[in-house]
Amino acid sequence: MLKKRIIPCLDIKNGRTVKGINFLDIRDAGDPVELAKRYVDEGADELVFLDITATLENRKTLKELVTKIASEINIPFTVGGGINTLEDAKAIIDSGADKISLNSAAILRPELISEIALEYGNQCVVLAVDTKFIKNEWIVFRSGGTIITDLKATEWAQKGAELGAGEILLTSMNNDGTKNGFALDISKAVSEAVTIPVIASGGAGTMEHFAEVFNLTKATGALAASVFHFGQIPIPDLKQYLKTQNIPVRL
């Protein structure tokens, strides 16, 4: 059986790891290189790095920081933020990333998904879907959650998969940072609507929340930030707990 993945996320602003609630109230969470090293030691399956203000500030991802982190870790490394062209993707992969995460750029120019997938393979392209529940619909947002689109989350995930994305990183903005649990309904809908892996993100607060999202949806990965950064849920303890729940994980 496919092992479920536990994935810490480094949201980066001004070269530091930060964490907010519902994409707001950002606070410092430490040095990203030190955190990355710690997560490798703790047994994280992958690491995601999101330069959360690159698109808003109209600049490229922090390549030097990507290189620093990549040189310190030996687990799959996904990088996103400010990647708007195939050249941008190439620069990030050359800096040591294994996968590229696309969000706003893919919404504005969906063919970018196909261009990067053709060049590097589908497994290198992660479509990040930031979504919010509004008027009985899960609607997609872009630009760090600041701009609403007319896309529906499930349909956009399906379109992304058709265009060549090898994975979906699905973040519920309603749940983000709340520690009240993952958004099970949209995680279930999206993970059942596509045949590629889906990472559920937003809302992890307890070990039980991870068990829930794995048991009640087809998500193959669960991503979290603050509960890992601030030591509320140590990754080794989480994996031992999931094992007791008969959820397959790499120990």
Short mmCIF file of C-alpha atoms in Angstrom, two decimals:
data_model
loop_
_atom_site.label_atom_id
_atom_site.label_comp_id
_atom_site.label_asym_id
_atom_site.label_seq_id
_atom_site.Cartn_x
_atom_site.Cartn_y
_atom_site.Cartn_z
CA MET A 1 0.00 0.00 0.00
CA LEU A 2 1.20 3.50 -0.86
CA LYS A 3 2.73 5.12 2.20
CA LYS A 4 1.17 8.41 3.34
CA ARG A 5 3.51 11.41 3.41
CA ILE A 6 4.05 13.90 6.22
CA ILE A 7 5.20 17.21 4.76
CA PRO A 8 6.32 20.31 6.66
CA CYS A 9 5.89 23.63 4.85
CA LEU A 10 8.27 26.57 5.05
CA ASP A 11 6.35 29.75 4.21
CA ILE A 12 9.10 32.27 3.49
CA LYS A 13 8.95 36.05 3.85
CA ASN A 14 12.06 38.24 3.81
CA GLY A 15 14.24 35.14 4.09
CA ARG A 16 12.57 33.90 7.30
CA THR A 17 10.04 31.16 7.95
CA VAL A 18 6.67 32.68 8.91
CA LYS A 19 3.20 31.40 9.74
CA GLY A 20 -0.19 33.07 9.71
CA ILE A 21 -3.85 32.27 10.34
CA ASN A 22 -6.23 32.30 7.36
CA PHE A 23 -3.31 33.77 5.36
CA LEU A 24 -3.16 36.80 7.72
CA ASP A 25 -1.48 37.74 11.06
CA ILE A 26 1.95 36.55 9.94
CA ARG A 27 4.52 35.83 12.67
CA ASP A 28 8.12 34.64 12.64
CA ALA A 29 8.77 30.90 12.93
CA GLY A 30 12.52 30.66 12.61
CA ASP A 31 15.46 30.17 10.27
CA PRO A 32 14.43 28.10 7.22
CA VAL A 33 17.78 26.33 6.81
CA GLU A 34 17.81 25.20 10.46
CA LEU A 35 14.18 24.09 10.25
CA ALA A 36 14.83 22.15 7.03
CA LYS A 37 17.74 20.29 8.65
CA ARG A 38 15.61 19.53 11.69
CA TYR A 39 12.82 18.09 9.55
CA VAL A 40 15.19 15.74 7.76
CA ASP A 41 16.47 14.52 11.14
CA GLU A 42 12.88 14.04 12.36
CA GLY A 43 11.89 11.90 9.39
CA ALA A 44 9.77 14.26 7.26
CA ASP A 45 8.98 12.63 3.91
CA GLU A 46 9.24 15.80 1.85
CA LEU A 47 9.68 19.54 2.30
CA VAL A 48 7.74 22.39 0.69
CA PHE A 49 9.17 25.92 0.42
CA LEU A 50 6.75 28.69 -0.56
CA ASP A 51 8.04 32.22 -1.08
CA ILE A 52 4.67 33.68 -0.10
CA THR A 53 5.28 37.30 -1.10
CA ALA A 54 7.20 36.77 -4.38
CA THR A 55 4.09 37.17 -6.55
CA LEU A 56 2.74 40.12 -4.57
CA GLU A 57 6.12 41.85 -4.68
CA ASN A 58 6.50 40.98 -8.37
CA ARG A 59 9.89 39.34 -7.93
CA LYS A 60 11.53 35.97 -8.40
CA THR A 61 11.88 33.26 -5.73
CA LEU A 62 14.86 33.55 -3.38
CA LYS A 63 17.25 31.29 -5.30
CA GLU A 64 20.18 31.59 -2.89
CA LEU A 65 18.00 30.38 -0.03
CA VAL A 66 16.70 27.48 -2.16
CA THR A 67 20.30 26.47 -2.91
CA LYS A 68 21.25 26.65 0.79
CA ILE A 69 18.33 24.47 1.86
CA ALA A 70 18.77 21.98 -0.99
CA SER A 71 22.41 21.46 -0.03
CA GLU A 72 21.38 20.51 3.53
CA ILE A 73 18.58 18.03 2.84
CA ASN A 74 18.14 14.67 1.14
CA ILE A 75 14.35 14.44 0.85
CA PRO A 76 12.13 15.60 -2.06
CA PHE A 77 12.03 19.40 -2.10
CA THR A 78 9.19 21.43 -3.67
CA VAL A 79 9.62 25.17 -4.26
CA GLY A 80 6.98 27.75 -5.20
CA GLY A 81 6.46 31.50 -5.35
CA GLY A 82 7.15 33.88 -8.22
CA ILE A 83 7.68 31.14 -10.83
CA ASN A 84 6.10 32.58 -13.97
CA THR A 85 8.05 31.07 -16.88
CA LEU A 86 9.86 27.91 -17.92
CA GLU A 87 13.11 29.86 -17.36
CA ASP A 88 12.08 30.61 -13.76
CA ALA A 89 11.37 26.91 -13.22
CA LYS A 90 14.73 25.97 -14.71
CA ALA A 91 16.53 28.39 -12.37
CA ILE A 92 14.81 26.87 -9.33
CA ILE A 93 15.45 23.26 -10.39
CA ASP A 94 19.08 24.20 -11.11
CA SER A 95 19.20 25.59 -7.55
CA GLY A 96 18.35 22.15 -6.18
CA ALA A 97 14.55 21.86 -6.10
CA ASP A 98 12.99 18.54 -7.12
CA LYS A 99 9.55 19.94 -7.88
CA ILE A 100 8.05 23.28 -8.87
CA SER A 101 4.86 24.55 -7.23
CA LEU A 102 2.67 26.76 -9.44
CA ASN A 103 -0.23 28.84 -8.23
CA SER A 104 -1.01 32.31 -9.63
CA ALA A 105 1.10 31.85 -12.76
CA ALA A 106 -0.81 28.68 -13.67
CA ILE A 107 -4.14 30.44 -13.21
CA LEU A 108 -3.05 33.36 -15.42
CA ARG A 109 -1.42 31.13 -18.05
CA PRO A 110 -2.43 27.47 -17.65
CA GLU A 111 -0.15 26.29 -20.49
CA LEU A 112 2.82 26.95 -18.17
CA ILE A 113 1.88 23.66 -16.42
CA SER A 114 2.32 21.77 -19.70
CA GLU A 115 5.55 23.58 -20.61
CA ILE A 116 7.26 22.63 -17.35
CA ALA A 117 5.82 19.09 -17.40
CA LEU A 118 7.13 18.54 -20.94
CA GLU A 119 10.58 19.79 -19.98
CA TYR A 120 10.99 18.07 -16.61
CA GLY A 121 8.21 15.47 -16.35
CA ASN A 122 4.78 15.57 -14.69
CA GLN A 123 6.28 14.51 -11.35
CA CYS A 124 8.09 17.87 -11.20
CA VAL A 125 4.92 19.98 -11.39
CA VAL A 126 2.78 20.61 -8.31
CA LEU A 127 -0.37 22.68 -8.82
CA ALA A 128 -1.03 24.63 -5.62
CA VAL A 129 -4.73 25.35 -5.18
CA ASP A 130 -5.63 27.92 -2.51
CA THR A 131 -9.37 27.72 -1.96
CA LYS A 132 -12.00 29.31 0.23
CA PHE A 133 -15.59 28.24 0.94
CA ILE A 134 -17.84 31.08 -0.25
CA LYS A 135 -21.60 30.87 -0.85
CA ASN A 136 -21.62 27.07 -0.85
CA GLU A 137 -18.70 26.80 -3.30
CA TRP A 138 -14.99 26.16 -2.87
CA ILE A 139 -13.53 29.00 -4.94
CA VAL A 140 -9.87 29.37 -5.97
CA PHE A 141 -7.84 32.42 -4.94
CA ARG A 142 -4.49 33.62 -6.27
CA SER A 143 -1.70 36.05 -5.32
CA GLY A 144 -1.22 34.71 -1.81
CA GLY A 145 -4.96 34.45 -1.24
CA THR A 146 -5.60 38.13 -2.00
CA ILE A 147 -7.42 37.85 -5.35
CA ILE A 148 -10.55 35.82 -5.96
CA THR A 149 -10.91 33.98 -9.28
CA ASP A 150 -13.94 32.46 -11.00
CA LEU A 151 -12.45 28.96 -10.75
CA LYS A 152 -13.98 26.18 -8.68
CA ALA A 153 -11.41 24.14 -6.77
CA THR A 154 -12.33 20.65 -7.97
CA GLU A 155 -12.65 21.68 -11.61
CA TRP A 156 -9.37 23.57 -11.53
CA ALA A 157 -7.57 20.60 -9.98
CA GLN A 158 -8.93 18.37 -12.75
CA LYS A 159 -7.85 20.88 -15.42
CA GLY A 160 -4.37 21.09 -13.86
CA ALA A 161 -4.03 17.30 -13.95
CA GLU A 162 -5.12 17.24 -17.61
CA LEU A 163 -2.49 19.88 -18.44
CA GLY A 164 0.28 17.82 -16.88
CA ALA A 165 0.49 18.57 -13.15
CA GLY A 166 1.72 15.49 -11.30
CA GLU A 167 0.36 16.50 -7.91
CA ILE A 168 -2.14 18.87 -6.26
CA LEU A 169 -1.31 20.85 -3.12
CA LEU A 170 -4.76 21.77 -1.81
CA THR A 171 -4.95 24.46 0.87
CA SER A 172 -8.16 25.45 2.60
CA MET A 173 -7.88 29.15 3.43
CA ASN A 174 -10.77 28.81 5.88
CA ASN A 175 -8.84 26.21 7.88
CA ASP A 176 -5.31 27.59 7.45
CA GLY A 177 -3.59 28.10 10.80
CA THR A 178 -6.78 27.47 12.81
CA LYS A 179 -5.67 24.04 14.15
CA ASN A 180 -9.31 22.92 13.90
CA GLY A 181 -8.61 20.14 11.40
CA PHE A 182 -8.27 19.78 7.64
CA ALA A 183 -11.15 20.70 5.31
CA LEU A 184 -12.30 17.12 4.82
CA ASP A 185 -15.09 17.85 2.32
CA ILE A 186 -12.97 19.59 -0.31
CA SER A 187 -9.99 17.30 0.37
CA LYS A 188 -12.26 14.33 -0.30
CA ALA A 189 -13.84 15.89 -3.40
CA VAL A 190 -10.55 16.84 -5.04
CA SER A 191 -8.70 13.63 -4.14
CA GLU A 192 -11.55 11.59 -5.65
CA ALA A 193 -11.81 13.77 -8.76
CA VAL A 194 -8.18 13.33 -9.90
CA THR A 195 -5.91 10.33 -10.33
CA ILE A 196 -2.74 12.17 -9.26
CA PRO A 197 -1.60 12.51 -5.63
CA VAL A 198 -3.25 15.19 -3.49
CA ILE A 199 -1.61 16.85 -0.49
CA ALA A 200 -4.12 18.22 2.02
CA SER A 201 -3.09 21.48 3.68
CA GLY A 202 -4.56 23.90 6.19
CA GLY A 203 -5.87 23.29 9.69
CA ALA A 204 -3.73 20.58 11.28
CA GLY A 205 -3.84 20.91 15.06
CA THR A 206 -3.71 17.39 16.48
CA MET A 207 -2.43 13.97 15.47
CA GLU A 208 -6.06 12.88 15.10
CA HIS A 209 -6.52 15.46 12.33
CA PHE A 210 -3.86 13.70 10.26
CA ALA A 211 -5.53 10.33 10.82
CA GLU A 212 -8.88 11.82 9.80
CA VAL A 213 -7.67 13.26 6.52
CA PHE A 214 -5.96 9.98 5.59
CA ASN A 215 -8.90 7.80 6.64
CA LEU A 216 -11.73 9.92 5.26
CA THR A 217 -10.19 11.18 2.00
CA LYS A 218 -7.88 9.84 -0.69
CA ALA A 219 -5.18 12.42 0.12
CA THR A 220 -1.75 10.80 -0.06
CA GLY A 221 0.06 13.56 1.83
CA ALA A 222 -0.71 15.97 4.65
CA LEU A 223 1.10 19.28 4.96
CA ALA A 224 1.41 21.42 8.07
CA ALA A 225 3.52 24.28 9.32
CA SER A 226 3.05 25.80 12.77
CA VAL A 227 2.40 22.54 14.64
CA PHE A 228 5.76 21.31 13.35
CA HIS A 229 7.69 24.61 13.57
CA PHE A 230 6.75 25.24 17.20
CA GLY A 231 7.14 21.62 18.30
CA GLN A 232 3.48 20.99 19.12
CA ILE A 233 3.49 17.77 17.08
CA PRO A 234 6.91 16.09 16.73
CA ILE A 235 7.02 14.24 13.39
CA PRO A 236 8.41 10.97 14.89
CA ASP A 237 5.54 10.89 17.42
CA LEU A 238 3.00 11.62 14.68
CA LYS A 239 4.27 8.76 12.53
CA GLN A 240 4.21 6.32 15.45
CA TYR A 241 0.63 7.40 16.21
CA LEU A 242 -0.47 6.96 12.58
CA LYS A 243 1.08 3.50 12.58
CA THR A 244 -1.09 2.58 15.59
CA GLN A 245 -4.08 3.72 13.51
CA ASN A 246 -3.07 1.30 10.72
CA ILE A 247 -2.16 4.17 8.40
CA PRO A 248 0.90 3.23 6.33
CA VAL A 249 3.80 5.65 6.87
CA ARG A 250 7.57 5.53 6.46
CA LEU A 251 9.23 5.31 9.87
#
